[in-house]
Each structure stands twice: as structure tokens, then as C-alpha cells.
JSON list of C-alpha atoms in Angstrom, two decimals:
[
{"chain": "A", "resi": 10, "resn": "PHE", "atom": "CA", "xyz": [132.48, 70.99, 144.33]},
{"chain": "A", "resi": 11, "resn": "ARG", "atom": "CA", "xyz": [130.68, 73.50, 141.75]},
{"chain": "A", "resi": 12, "resn": "GLN", "atom": "CA", "xyz": [132.81, 75.02, 139.66]},
{"chain": "A", "resi": 13, "resn": "ALA", "atom": "CA", "xyz": [133.95, 71.09, 139.10]},
{"chain": "A", "resi": 14, "resn": "HIS", "atom": "CA", "xyz": [130.73, 70.27, 137.42]},
{"chain": "A", "resi": 15, "resn": "GLU", "atom": "CA", "xyz": [130.50, 74.13, 135.87]},
{"chain": "A", "resi": 16, "resn": "SER", "atom": "CA", "xyz": [127.77, 75.50, 138.33]},
{"chain": "A", "resi": 17, "resn": "PRO", "atom": "CA", "xyz": [125.35, 78.38, 136.27]},
{"chain": "A", "resi": 18, "resn": "ILE", "atom": "CA", "xyz": [126.17, 80.53, 139.68]},
{"chain": "A", "resi": 19, "resn": "ILE", "atom": "CA", "xyz": [130.00, 80.04, 139.59]},
{"chain": "A", "resi": 20, "resn": "LEU", "atom": "CA", "xyz": [130.25, 80.59, 135.29]},
{"chain": "A", "resi": 21, "resn": "ASN", "atom": "CA", "xyz": [127.89, 83.55, 135.65]},
{"chain": "A", "resi": 22, "resn": "ALA", "atom": "CA", "xyz": [129.21, 84.82, 138.60]},
{"chain": "A", "resi": 23, "resn": "HIS", "atom": "CA", "xyz": [132.53, 84.60, 136.83]},
{"chain": "A", "resi": 24, "resn": "ARG", "atom": "CA", "xyz": [131.24, 86.44, 134.50]},
{"chain": "A", "resi": 25, "resn": "ILE", "atom": "CA", "xyz": [129.97, 89.65, 135.79]},
{"chain": "A", "resi": 26, "resn": "ARG", "atom": "CA", "xyz": [133.33, 89.71, 137.80]},
{"chain": "A", "resi": 27, "resn": "ASN", "atom": "CA", "xyz": [134.28, 90.69, 134.19]},
{"chain": "A", "resi": 28, "resn": "GLY", "atom": "CA", "xyz": [131.65, 93.18, 133.72]},
{"chain": "A", "resi": 29, "resn": "ASP", "atom": "CA", "xyz": [130.16, 90.75, 130.98]},
{"chain": "A", "resi": 30, "resn": "LEU", "atom": "CA", "xyz": [126.29, 89.89, 130.92]},
{"chain": "A", "resi": 31, "resn": "PRO", "atom": "CA", "xyz": [125.30, 86.88, 132.69]},
{"chain": "A", "resi": 32, "resn": "VAL", "atom": "CA", "xyz": [123.35, 84.22, 130.89]},
{"chain": "A", "resi": 33, "resn": "LEU", "atom": "CA", "xyz": [120.26, 85.07, 131.96]},
{"chain": "A", "resi": 34, "resn": "LYS", "atom": "CA", "xyz": [117.48, 81.74, 131.31]},
{"chain": "A", "resi": 35, "resn": "SER", "atom": "CA", "xyz": [113.99, 82.46, 132.35]},
{"chain": "A", "resi": 36, "resn": "LEU", "atom": "CA", "xyz": [111.87, 80.76, 133.98]},
{"chain": "A", "resi": 37, "resn": "GLY", "atom": "CA", "xyz": [109.45, 78.84, 131.53]},
{"chain": "A", "resi": 38, "resn": "ASP", "atom": "CA", "xyz": [112.40, 77.62, 129.74]},
{"chain": "A", "resi": 39, "resn": "SER", "atom": "CA", "xyz": [111.25, 73.91, 128.67]},
{"chain": "A", "resi": 40, "resn": "GLU", "atom": "CA", "xyz": [114.79, 72.89, 128.80]},
{"chain": "A", "resi": 41, "resn": "GLY", "atom": "CA", "xyz": [114.75, 71.49, 133.00]},
{"chain": "A", "resi": 42, "resn": "LEU", "atom": "CA", "xyz": [115.86, 72.77, 135.73]},
{"chain": "A", "resi": 43, "resn": "SER", "atom": "CA", "xyz": [118.83, 74.74, 136.20]},
{"chain": "A", "resi": 44, "resn": "GLU", "atom": "CA", "xyz": [120.08, 77.01, 138.99]},
{"chain": "A", "resi": 45, "resn": "PHE", "atom": "CA", "xyz": [120.18, 80.90, 137.63]},
{"chain": "A", "resi": 46, "resn": "TYR", "atom": "CA", "xyz": [117.24, 82.49, 136.67]},
{"chain": "A", "resi": 47, "resn": "PHE", "atom": "CA", "xyz": [116.50, 85.92, 135.77]},
{"chain": "A", "resi": 48, "resn": "LEU", "atom": "CA", "xyz": [112.80, 86.49, 135.82]},
{"chain": "A", "resi": 49, "resn": "GLU", "atom": "CA", "xyz": [112.20, 90.28, 133.37]},
{"chain": "A", "resi": 50, "resn": "GLN", "atom": "CA", "xyz": [110.19, 92.61, 135.36]},
{"chain": "A", "resi": 51, "resn": "ARG", "atom": "CA", "xyz": [110.48, 97.16, 134.74]},
{"chain": "A", "resi": 52, "resn": "ASP", "atom": "CA", "xyz": [107.35, 97.51, 137.12]},
{"chain": "A", "resi": 53, "resn": "PRO", "atom": "CA", "xyz": [108.32, 97.66, 141.42]},
{"chain": "A", "resi": 54, "resn": "ASN", "atom": "CA", "xyz": [105.08, 96.66, 142.25]},
{"chain": "A", "resi": 55, "resn": "MET", "atom": "CA", "xyz": [104.98, 93.63, 139.85]},
{"chain": "A", "resi": 56, "resn": "ALA", "atom": "CA", "xyz": [108.55, 92.96, 141.13]},
{"chain": "A", "resi": 57, "resn": "VAL", "atom": "CA", "xyz": [106.95, 92.85, 144.39]},
{"chain": "A", "resi": 58, "resn": "SER", "atom": "CA", "xyz": [104.46, 90.43, 143.37]},
{"chain": "A", "resi": 59, "resn": "ALA", "atom": "CA", "xyz": [106.72, 88.30, 141.62]},
{"chain": "A", "resi": 60, "resn": "ILE", "atom": "CA", "xyz": [108.97, 88.13, 144.68]},
{"chain": "A", "resi": 61, "resn": "VAL", "atom": "CA", "xyz": [105.92, 86.71, 146.52]},
{"chain": "A", "resi": 62, "resn": "GLU", "atom": "CA", "xyz": [105.22, 84.09, 144.27]},
{"chain": "A", "resi": 63, "resn": "LEU", "atom": "CA", "xyz": [108.62, 83.13, 143.24]},
{"chain": "A", "resi": 64, "resn": "CYS", "atom": "CA", "xyz": [109.11, 83.06, 147.41]},
{"chain": "A", "resi": 65, "resn": "THR", "atom": "CA", "xyz": [105.27, 81.19, 148.49]},
{"chain": "A", "resi": 66, "resn": "LYS", "atom": "CA", "xyz": [104.58, 78.86, 145.27]},
{"chain": "A", "resi": 67, "resn": "ILE", "atom": "CA", "xyz": [107.46, 79.00, 142.30]},
{"chain": "A", "resi": 68, "resn": "ILE", "atom": "CA", "xyz": [110.23, 77.86, 145.19]},
{"chain": "A", "resi": 69, "resn": "PRO", "atom": "CA", "xyz": [108.78, 75.49, 147.08]},
{"chain": "A", "resi": 70, "resn": "GLU", "atom": "CA", "xyz": [106.70, 73.47, 144.11]},
{"chain": "A", "resi": 71, "resn": "THR", "atom": "CA", "xyz": [109.43, 73.42, 141.49]},
{"chain": "A", "resi": 72, "resn": "PHE", "atom": "CA", "xyz": [112.36, 73.16, 143.76]},
{"chain": "A", "resi": 73, "resn": "SER", "atom": "CA", "xyz": [111.06, 71.95, 147.10]},
{"chain": "A", "resi": 74, "resn": "PHE", "atom": "CA", "xyz": [113.50, 74.84, 148.59]},
{"chain": "A", "resi": 75, "resn": "ASP", "atom": "CA", "xyz": [111.98, 75.67, 152.30]},
{"chain": "A", "resi": 76, "resn": "PRO", "atom": "CA", "xyz": [110.09, 79.38, 151.61]},
{"chain": "A", "resi": 77, "resn": "MET", "atom": "CA", "xyz": [110.59, 79.54, 155.46]},
{"chain": "A", "resi": 78, "resn": "HIS", "atom": "CA", "xyz": [114.39, 78.44, 155.77]},
{"chain": "A", "resi": 79, "resn": "ASP", "atom": "CA", "xyz": [116.06, 78.26, 152.41]},
{"chain": "A", "resi": 80, "resn": "VAL", "atom": "CA", "xyz": [114.53, 81.07, 149.98]},
{"chain": "A", "resi": 81, "resn": "GLN", "atom": "CA", "xyz": [116.49, 84.55, 151.26]},
{"chain": "A", "resi": 82, "resn": "VAL", "atom": "CA", "xyz": [115.48, 87.55, 149.44]},
{"chain": "A", "resi": 83, "resn": "LEU", "atom": "CA", "xyz": [118.83, 90.11, 149.12]},
{"chain": "A", "resi": 84, "resn": "THR", "atom": "CA", "xyz": [117.81, 93.55, 148.41]},
{"chain": "A", "resi": 85, "resn": "PRO", "atom": "CA", "xyz": [120.42, 96.01, 147.35]},
{"chain": "A", "resi": 86, "resn": "MET", "atom": "CA", "xyz": [118.70, 98.93, 149.48]},
{"chain": "A", "resi": 87, "resn": "HIS", "atom": "CA", "xyz": [116.24, 99.38, 152.52]},
{"chain": "A", "resi": 88, "resn": "LYS", "atom": "CA", "xyz": [113.95, 101.91, 151.15]},
{"chain": "A", "resi": 89, "resn": "GLY", "atom": "CA", "xyz": [111.07, 101.96, 148.23]},
{"chain": "A", "resi": 90, "resn": "LEU", "atom": "CA", "xyz": [108.99, 99.64, 147.09]},
{"chain": "A", "resi": 91, "resn": "VAL", "atom": "CA", "xyz": [111.82, 96.66, 146.80]},
{"chain": "A", "resi": 92, "resn": "GLY", "atom": "CA", "xyz": [113.43, 97.62, 150.00]},
{"chain": "A", "resi": 93, "resn": "THR", "atom": "CA", "xyz": [114.14, 95.37, 152.96]},
{"chain": "A", "resi": 94, "resn": "THR", "atom": "CA", "xyz": [111.70, 96.99, 154.86]},
{"chain": "A", "resi": 95, "resn": "HIS", "atom": "CA", "xyz": [108.41, 96.51, 153.03]},
{"chain": "A", "resi": 96, "resn": "LEU", "atom": "CA", "xyz": [109.40, 93.59, 151.66]},
{"chain": "A", "resi": 97, "resn": "ASN", "atom": "CA", "xyz": [109.78, 92.31, 154.84]},
{"chain": "A", "resi": 98, "resn": "GLN", "atom": "CA", "xyz": [106.01, 93.55, 155.92]},
{"chain": "A", "resi": 99, "resn": "VAL", "atom": "CA", "xyz": [104.60, 91.42, 152.76]},
{"chain": "A", "resi": 100, "resn": "LEU", "atom": "CA", "xyz": [106.28, 88.38, 152.60]},
{"chain": "A", "resi": 101, "resn": "GLN", "atom": "CA", "xyz": [106.03, 88.61, 156.56]},
{"chain": "A", "resi": 102, "resn": "LYS", "atom": "CA", "xyz": [101.89, 88.90, 155.87]},
{"chain": "A", "resi": 103, "resn": "GLU", "atom": "CA", "xyz": [102.54, 85.96, 152.94]},
{"chain": "A", "resi": 104, "resn": "LEU", "atom": "CA", "xyz": [104.72, 83.39, 154.65]},
{"chain": "A", "resi": 105, "resn": "ASN", "atom": "CA", "xyz": [103.36, 83.92, 158.56]},
{"chain": "A", "resi": 106, "resn": "PRO", "atom": "CA", "xyz": [99.42, 83.69, 159.28]},
{"chain": "A", "resi": 107, "resn": "ASN", "atom": "CA", "xyz": [100.07, 83.90, 162.78]},
{"chain": "A", "resi": 108, "resn": "PRO", "atom": "CA", "xyz": [98.94, 87.32, 165.34]},
{"chain": "A", "resi": 109, "resn": "VAL", "atom": "CA", "xyz": [100.82, 89.94, 165.94]},
{"chain": "A", "resi": 110, "resn": "MET", "atom": "CA", "xyz": [102.24, 89.45, 169.37]},
{"chain": "A", "resi": 111, "resn": "LEU", "atom": "CA", "xyz": [104.61, 92.68, 170.26]},
{"chain": "A", "resi": 112, "resn": "GLU", "atom": "CA", "xyz": [105.07, 95.83, 168.24]},
{"chain": "A", "resi": 113, "resn": "ALA", "atom": "CA", "xyz": [108.12, 98.02, 168.63]},
{"chain": "A", "resi": 114, "resn": "THR", "atom": "CA", "xyz": [110.68, 100.02, 166.73]},
{"chain": "A", "resi": 115, "resn": "GLY", "atom": "CA", "xyz": [107.81, 100.02, 164.10]},
{"chain": "A", "resi": 116, "resn": "THR", "atom": "CA", "xyz": [107.77, 96.68, 163.76]},
{"chain": "A", "resi": 117, "resn": "ALA", "atom": "CA", "xyz": [105.39, 93.70, 163.84]},
{"chain": "A", "resi": 118, "resn": "PHE", "atom": "CA", "xyz": [106.40, 90.86, 165.33]},
{"chain": "A", "resi": 119, "resn": "LYS", "atom": "CA", "xyz": [104.63, 87.44, 165.52]},
{"chain": "A", "resi": 120, "resn": "ILE", "atom": "CA", "xyz": [105.50, 84.21, 167.13]},
{"chain": "A", "resi": 121, "resn": "GLY", "atom": "CA", "xyz": [107.48, 81.82, 163.34]},
{"chain": "A", "resi": 122, "resn": "ASP", "atom": "CA", "xyz": [108.79, 85.13, 162.43]},
{"chain": "A", "resi": 123, "resn": "LYS", "atom": "CA", "xyz": [111.99, 84.96, 160.63]},
{"chain": "A", "resi": 124, "resn": "VAL", "atom": "CA", "xyz": [114.78, 87.91, 162.33]},
{"chain": "A", "resi": 125, "resn": "MET", "atom": "CA", "xyz": [117.78, 88.98, 161.88]},
{"chain": "A", "resi": 126, "resn": "HIS", "atom": "CA", "xyz": [120.16, 90.10, 165.13]},
{"chain": "A", "resi": 127, "resn": "LEU", "atom": "CA", "xyz": [122.00, 93.51, 164.16]},
{"chain": "A", "resi": 128, "resn": "LYS", "atom": "CA", "xyz": [124.62, 93.32, 166.14]},
{"chain": "A", "resi": 129, "resn": "ASN", "atom": "CA", "xyz": [127.51, 92.03, 168.14]},
{"chain": "A", "resi": 130, "resn": "ASN", "atom": "CA", "xyz": [125.59, 90.73, 171.60]},
{"chain": "A", "resi": 131, "resn": "TYR", "atom": "CA", "xyz": [128.56, 88.59, 173.64]},
{"chain": "A", "resi": 132, "resn": "GLN", "atom": "CA", "xyz": [126.74, 88.37, 177.05]},
{"chain": "A", "resi": 133, "resn": "LYS", "atom": "CA", "xyz": [124.15, 86.19, 174.29]},
{"chain": "A", "resi": 134, "resn": "ASP", "atom": "CA", "xyz": [126.13, 84.85, 171.91]},
{"chain": "A", "resi": 135, "resn": "VAL", "atom": "CA", "xyz": [124.50, 86.01, 168.98]},
{"chain": "A", "resi": 136, "resn": "PHE", "atom": "CA", "xyz": [126.32, 87.90, 166.38]},
{"chain": "A", "resi": 137, "resn": "ASN", "atom": "CA", "xyz": [125.71, 90.47, 163.47]},
{"chain": "A", "resi": 138, "resn": "GLY", "atom": "CA", "xyz": [124.05, 88.47, 160.28]},
{"chain": "A", "resi": 139, "resn": "ASP", "atom": "CA", "xyz": [123.29, 85.39, 162.93]},
{"chain": "A", "resi": 140, "resn": "ILE", "atom": "CA", "xyz": [119.31, 84.40, 160.83]},
{"chain": "A", "resi": 141, "resn": "GLY", "atom": "CA", "xyz": [116.98, 82.61, 163.93]},
{"chain": "A", "resi": 142, "resn": "THR", "atom": "CA", "xyz": [113.09, 82.15, 164.06]},
{"chain": "A", "resi": 143, "resn": "ILE", "atom": "CA", "xyz": [110.99, 84.12, 166.92]},
{"chain": "A", "resi": 144, "resn": "SER", "atom": "CA", "xyz": [109.64, 80.80, 169.14]},
{"chain": "A", "resi": 145, "resn": "ALA", "atom": "CA", "xyz": [107.78, 82.17, 172.19]},
{"chain": "A", "resi": 146, "resn": "VAL", "atom": "CA", "xyz": [106.35, 85.78, 173.12]},
{"chain": "A", "resi": 147, "resn": "ASP", "atom": "CA", "xyz": [105.62, 86.33, 177.02]},
{"chain": "A", "resi": 148, "resn": "LEU", "atom": "CA", "xyz": [103.52, 89.42, 177.25]},
{"chain": "A", "resi": 149, "resn": "LYS", "atom": "CA", "xyz": [103.71, 89.20, 181.28]},
{"chain": "A", "resi": 150, "resn": "GLU", "atom": "CA", "xyz": [107.48, 89.02, 181.35]},
{"chain": "A", "resi": 151, "resn": "GLN", "atom": "CA", "xyz": [107.83, 90.73, 179.00]},
{"chain": "A", "resi": 152, "resn": "ILE", "atom": "CA", "xyz": [110.67, 88.74, 176.66]},
{"chain": "A", "resi": 153, "resn": "PHE", "atom": "CA", "xyz": [110.84, 87.01, 173.84]},
{"chain": "A", "resi": 154, "resn": "SER", "atom": "CA", "xyz": [112.82, 83.86, 172.30]},
{"chain": "A", "resi": 155, "resn": "VAL", "atom": "CA", "xyz": [114.38, 83.49, 168.76]},
{"chain": "A", "resi": 156, "resn": "ASP", "atom": "CA", "xyz": [115.71, 80.24, 168.20]},
{"chain": "A", "resi": 157, "resn": "TYR", "atom": "CA", "xyz": [119.16, 79.80, 165.91]},
{"chain": "A", "resi": 158, "resn": "TYR", "atom": "CA", "xyz": [120.66, 76.62, 164.82]},
{"chain": "A", "resi": 159, "resn": "GLY", "atom": "CA", "xyz": [118.49, 74.88, 167.86]},
{"chain": "A", "resi": 160, "resn": "ARG", "atom": "CA", "xyz": [120.12, 77.91, 170.85]},
{"chain": "A", "resi": 161, "resn": "THR", "atom": "CA", "xyz": [117.01, 80.12, 172.26]},
{"chain": "A", "resi": 162, "resn": "VAL", "atom": "CA", "xyz": [117.79, 83.49, 172.96]},
{"chain": "A", "resi": 163, "resn": "ASP", "atom": "CA", "xyz": [115.92, 85.61, 175.72]},
{"chain": "A", "resi": 164, "resn": "TYR", "atom": "CA", "xyz": [115.32, 89.38, 174.17]},
{"chain": "A", "resi": 165, "resn": "ASP", "atom": "CA", "xyz": [113.92, 92.21, 177.14]},
{"chain": "A", "resi": 166, "resn": "PHE", "atom": "CA", "xyz": [111.46, 93.79, 174.84]},
{"chain": "A", "resi": 167, "resn": "THR", "atom": "CA", "xyz": [113.41, 96.48, 175.42]},
{"chain": "A", "resi": 168, "resn": "GLU", "atom": "CA", "xyz": [116.10, 94.79, 173.05]},
{"chain": "A", "resi": 169, "resn": "THR", "atom": "CA", "xyz": [113.48, 94.46, 170.43]},
{"chain": "A", "resi": 170, "resn": "ASP", "atom": "CA", "xyz": [116.05, 97.33, 168.44]},
{"chain": "A", "resi": 171, "resn": "GLU", "atom": "CA", "xyz": [118.89, 94.24, 168.18]},
{"chain": "A", "resi": 172, "resn": "VAL", "atom": "CA", "xyz": [116.59, 92.52, 165.44]},
{"chain": "A", "resi": 173, "resn": "SER", "atom": "CA", "xyz": [114.98, 93.31, 162.34]},
{"chain": "A", "resi": 174, "resn": "LEU", "atom": "CA", "xyz": [112.46, 90.85, 160.03]},
{"chain": "A", "resi": 175, "resn": "ALA", "atom": "CA", "xyz": [114.51, 88.90, 157.91]},
{"chain": "A", "resi": 176, "resn": "TYR", "atom": "CA", "xyz": [112.67, 87.46, 155.33]},
{"chain": "A", "resi": 177, "resn": "ALA", "atom": "CA", "xyz": [114.53, 90.24, 152.81]},
{"chain": "A", "resi": 178, "resn": "ILE", "atom": "CA", "xyz": [117.95, 91.34, 153.75]},
{"chain": "A", "resi": 179, "resn": "SER", "atom": "CA", "xyz": [120.22, 93.77, 152.44]},
{"chain": "A", "resi": 180, "resn": "VAL", "atom": "CA", "xyz": [123.57, 92.55, 149.68]},
{"chain": "A", "resi": 181, "resn": "HIS", "atom": "CA", "xyz": [125.63, 93.40, 152.87]},
{"chain": "A", "resi": 182, "resn": "LYS", "atom": "CA", "xyz": [123.69, 91.77, 155.28]},
{"chain": "A", "resi": 183, "resn": "SER", "atom": "CA", "xyz": [124.00, 88.94, 153.42]},
{"chain": "A", "resi": 184, "resn": "GLN", "atom": "CA", "xyz": [128.32, 88.74, 153.09]},
{"chain": "A", "resi": 185, "resn": "GLY", "atom": "CA", "xyz": [129.50, 85.86, 154.71]},
{"chain": "A", "resi": 186, "resn": "SER", "atom": "CA", "xyz": [126.96, 84.08, 154.61]},
{"chain": "A", "resi": 187, "resn": "GLU", "atom": "CA", "xyz": [125.33, 81.15, 151.57]},
{"chain": "A", "resi": 188, "resn": "TYR", "atom": "CA", "xyz": [121.18, 80.13, 151.23]},
{"chain": "A", "resi": 189, "resn": "PRO", "atom": "CA", "xyz": [119.76, 77.56, 149.40]},
{"chain": "A", "resi": 190, "resn": "ALA", "atom": "CA", "xyz": [118.30, 79.90, 147.15]},
{"chain": "A", "resi": 191, "resn": "VAL", "atom": "CA", "xyz": [118.51, 83.80, 146.41]},
{"chain": "A", "resi": 192, "resn": "ILE", "atom": "CA", "xyz": [116.41, 86.29, 145.05]},
{"chain": "A", "resi": 193, "resn": "LEU", "atom": "CA", "xyz": [118.06, 89.17, 144.32]},
{"chain": "A", "resi": 194, "resn": "PRO", "atom": "CA", "xyz": [115.61, 92.41, 142.78]},
{"chain": "A", "resi": 195, "resn": "ILE", "atom": "CA", "xyz": [117.86, 94.41, 140.42]},
{"chain": "A", "resi": 196, "resn": "MET", "atom": "CA", "xyz": [115.77, 97.23, 138.94]},
{"chain": "A", "resi": 197, "resn": "VAL", "atom": "CA", "xyz": [116.85, 101.15, 137.91]},
{"chain": "A", "resi": 198, "resn": "GLN", "atom": "CA", "xyz": [115.25, 102.20, 140.57]},
{"chain": "A", "resi": 199, "resn": "HIS", "atom": "CA", "xyz": [118.21, 101.14, 142.44]},
{"chain": "A", "resi": 200, "resn": "TYR", "atom": "CA", "xyz": [120.33, 102.69, 139.86]},
{"chain": "A", "resi": 201, "resn": "VAL", "atom": "CA", "xyz": [122.56, 104.66, 143.11]},
{"chain": "A", "resi": 202, "resn": "LEU", "atom": "CA", "xyz": [123.69, 100.99, 144.31]},
{"chain": "A", "resi": 203, "resn": "LEU", "atom": "CA", "xyz": [123.86, 99.18, 141.26]},
{"chain": "A", "resi": 204, "resn": "GLN", "atom": "CA", "xyz": [127.53, 97.94, 141.14]},
{"chain": "A", "resi": 205, "resn": "ARG", "atom": "CA", "xyz": [129.26, 95.13, 139.89]},
{"chain": "A", "resi": 206, "resn": "ASN", "atom": "CA", "xyz": [130.86, 94.24, 143.34]},
{"chain": "A", "resi": 207, "resn": "LEU", "atom": "CA", "xyz": [127.12, 94.50, 145.36]},
{"chain": "A", "resi": 208, "resn": "LEU", "atom": "CA", "xyz": [126.02, 92.25, 142.02]},
{"chain": "A", "resi": 209, "resn": "TYR", "atom": "CA", "xyz": [128.64, 89.18, 142.45]},
{"chain": "A", "resi": 210, "resn": "THR", "atom": "CA", "xyz": [128.42, 89.46, 146.24]},
{"chain": "A", "resi": 211, "resn": "ALA", "atom": "CA", "xyz": [124.37, 89.17, 146.39]},
{"chain": "A", "resi": 212, "resn": "ILE", "atom": "CA", "xyz": [124.40, 86.43, 143.55]},
{"chain": "A", "resi": 213, "resn": "THR", "atom": "CA", "xyz": [127.61, 83.95, 145.69]},
{"chain": "A", "resi": 214, "resn": "ARG", "atom": "CA", "xyz": [125.35, 83.68, 148.31]},
{"chain": "A", "resi": 215, "resn": "GLY", "atom": "CA", "xyz": [123.20, 81.54, 146.97]},
{"chain": "A", "resi": 216, "resn": "LYS", "atom": "CA", "xyz": [124.17, 77.92, 146.30]},
{"chain": "A", "resi": 217, "resn": "ASN", "atom": "CA", "xyz": [121.43, 75.96, 144.35]},
{"chain": "A", "resi": 218, "resn": "LEU", "atom": "CA", "xyz": [119.29, 78.68, 143.01]},
{"chain": "A", "resi": 219, "resn": "VAL", "atom": "CA", "xyz": [119.81, 82.12, 142.05]},
{"chain": "A", "resi": 220, "resn": "VAL", "atom": "CA", "xyz": [116.71, 83.93, 140.32]},
{"chain": "A", "resi": 221, "resn": "LEU", "atom": "CA", "xyz": [117.32, 87.77, 139.64]},
{"chain": "A", "resi": 222, "resn": "VAL", "atom": "CA", "xyz": [114.13, 89.95, 139.29]},
{"chain": "A", "resi": 223, "resn": "GLY", "atom": "CA", "xyz": [114.42, 93.26, 137.28]},
{"chain": "A", "resi": 224, "resn": "THR", "atom": "CA", "xyz": [115.45, 94.57, 134.35]},
{"chain": "A", "resi": 225, "resn": "LYS", "atom": "CA", "xyz": [118.38, 93.67, 131.76]},
{"chain": "A", "resi": 226, "resn": "LYS", "atom": "CA", "xyz": [118.95, 98.02, 131.93]},
{"chain": "A", "resi": 227, "resn": "ALA", "atom": "CA", "xyz": [120.09, 97.71, 135.99]},
{"chain": "A", "resi": 228, "resn": "LEU", "atom": "CA", "xyz": [122.20, 94.24, 135.12]},
{"chain": "A", "resi": 229, "resn": "THR", "atom": "CA", "xyz": [124.72, 96.56, 132.85]},
{"chain": "A", "resi": 230, "resn": "ILE", "atom": "CA", "xyz": [124.48, 99.46, 134.76]},
{"chain": "A", "resi": 231, "resn": "ALA", "atom": "CA", "xyz": [126.13, 97.93, 137.72]},
{"chain": "A", "resi": 232, "resn": "LEU", "atom": "CA", "xyz": [128.20, 95.98, 134.69]},
{"chain": "A", "resi": 233, "resn": "LYS", "atom": "CA", "xyz": [129.74, 98.61, 134.12]},
{"chain": "A", "resi": 234, "resn": "ASN", "atom": "CA", "xyz": [129.99, 100.75, 137.66]},
{"chain": "A", "resi": 235, "resn": "ALA", "atom": "CA", "xyz": [132.87, 98.29, 138.60]},
{"chain": "A", "resi": 236, "resn": "PHE", "atom": "CA", "xyz": [135.03, 101.04, 141.16]},
{"chain": "A", "resi": 237, "resn": "GLN", "atom": "CA", "xyz": [132.20, 102.68, 143.34]},
{"chain": "A", "resi": 238, "resn": "ASP", "atom": "CA", "xyz": [132.61, 102.42, 146.59]},
{"chain": "A", "resi": 239, "resn": "LEU", "atom": "CA", "xyz": [129.09, 100.13, 148.58]},
{"chain": "A", "resi": 240, "resn": "LEU", "atom": "CA", "xyz": [127.20, 102.24, 149.64]},
{"chain": "A", "resi": 241, "resn": "ILE", "atom": "CA", "xyz": [124.57, 101.13, 152.46]},
{"chain": "A", "resi": 242, "resn": "GLY", "atom": "CA", "xyz": [121.72, 102.80, 154.51]},
{"chain": "A", "resi": 243, "resn": "LEU", "atom": "CA", "xyz": [119.87, 103.97, 151.71]}
]
């Protein structure tokens, strides 16, 4: 369907797969709404601020996507200012005003948080990569509940290592999934992970909208690195 309508996401995915620079449209372009945008940001701190503004204001107001359920930030790595750990902390603060109910494994969890299950649990019938929302925390019974697509799964407080915040997730964890809107920081600070297959995977997760935040230099590095293995966990 998307190919038949010449989706900019699909067209740029083909360009990236061939090692060509994607067609980059500015968010300020007056030619009408598109599906694929590039926002130039060289400084990691400014990139974080831009991602927050995209999630909380620009994308919801311009494209009518729900920031919690429709918008997914993907990033090549866990460490650094534009890694999953820091972005999750910042986005949680901006998107979920609820008070902290549970602190474990170095993470503060709140009711309403977007979370991801991290490993297959056949007893609970939840699997690696499933994304849900924390719906309840029972401090007395030491249980928290996560709503996965309308199905509630209970966790003991000792099982917090099975979930993580999911406002921002790694590109690796996104494989096999699709999201209405994807934001991808692509910075030279990610140089170890700037690879063509990673870039291709990230942008093809977006169904209706993809916004790249970073530099053309980082894009060029990724396009040139076609044969390295996909590294994860840095």
C-alpha cells in the first residue's frame, strides 16, 4: 500500500539500502505535510530538547499523534545524552506528571509509564519487546500491574528487572515492530553504531512519520558502513 502511494518512508528506505543519502525535508517546509523529516542538530543537549519538543508538542499538534501511544523514540545506543537511559528519564518527566510509586534497578516507575517487557515469560504470557502501560501499583502487596493491549499482567516488585521504561528504546529492540511515528537521533557521538542496516531498520519501523534528529555527517557515516555487524548494548 505504502509503496503504491510512493511513501517518502519507503522511497528513502530504498535509497538508504542502496547507500544513497535520503531525501531530507525540513520540518519548517511550507510545501505541506510529509512522512519523512530531518532536523539538523549538532549538539547532543539541543538534540534532546528537540526530541522532547517533537514528542510533547510538534508531532501531537501537527500530525495528531498521541505522544504516549503513537510516538516511539528509537536510538542506536543506551549510554550518552541521546541514549535510551537518559532519554527515558527526560521523556518520563515531560510526559508523565504522576508521582513516583516504585524505585528499582536504578529506575523510577510511575502509574501511566510506558514500559517494555525485556525477556520471554511464558508463565505470564508476555514476551521480549512487548510494550504496555503501568496501570496500578500496590505498595502493600508489593505488586505492580502493566496493561498490554488490554490485558493486565501483574509483576512482583522483585520482577522489576523484567521491564524497562519504553519512551525511548534501542533500534535493536524495535526489530519486528511498527509505530505510527518514529523519532531517531543520529549523531556523530553514535559513530560506533552508525551503520546502514541499523538506519534502515529504524526508519522502516515508522508507519506514517519518521523524523531524524542529528547531522548529515552522521547519516553519511552510517550509509558508508554497510558490512559491520550490528552492535548492541553500548
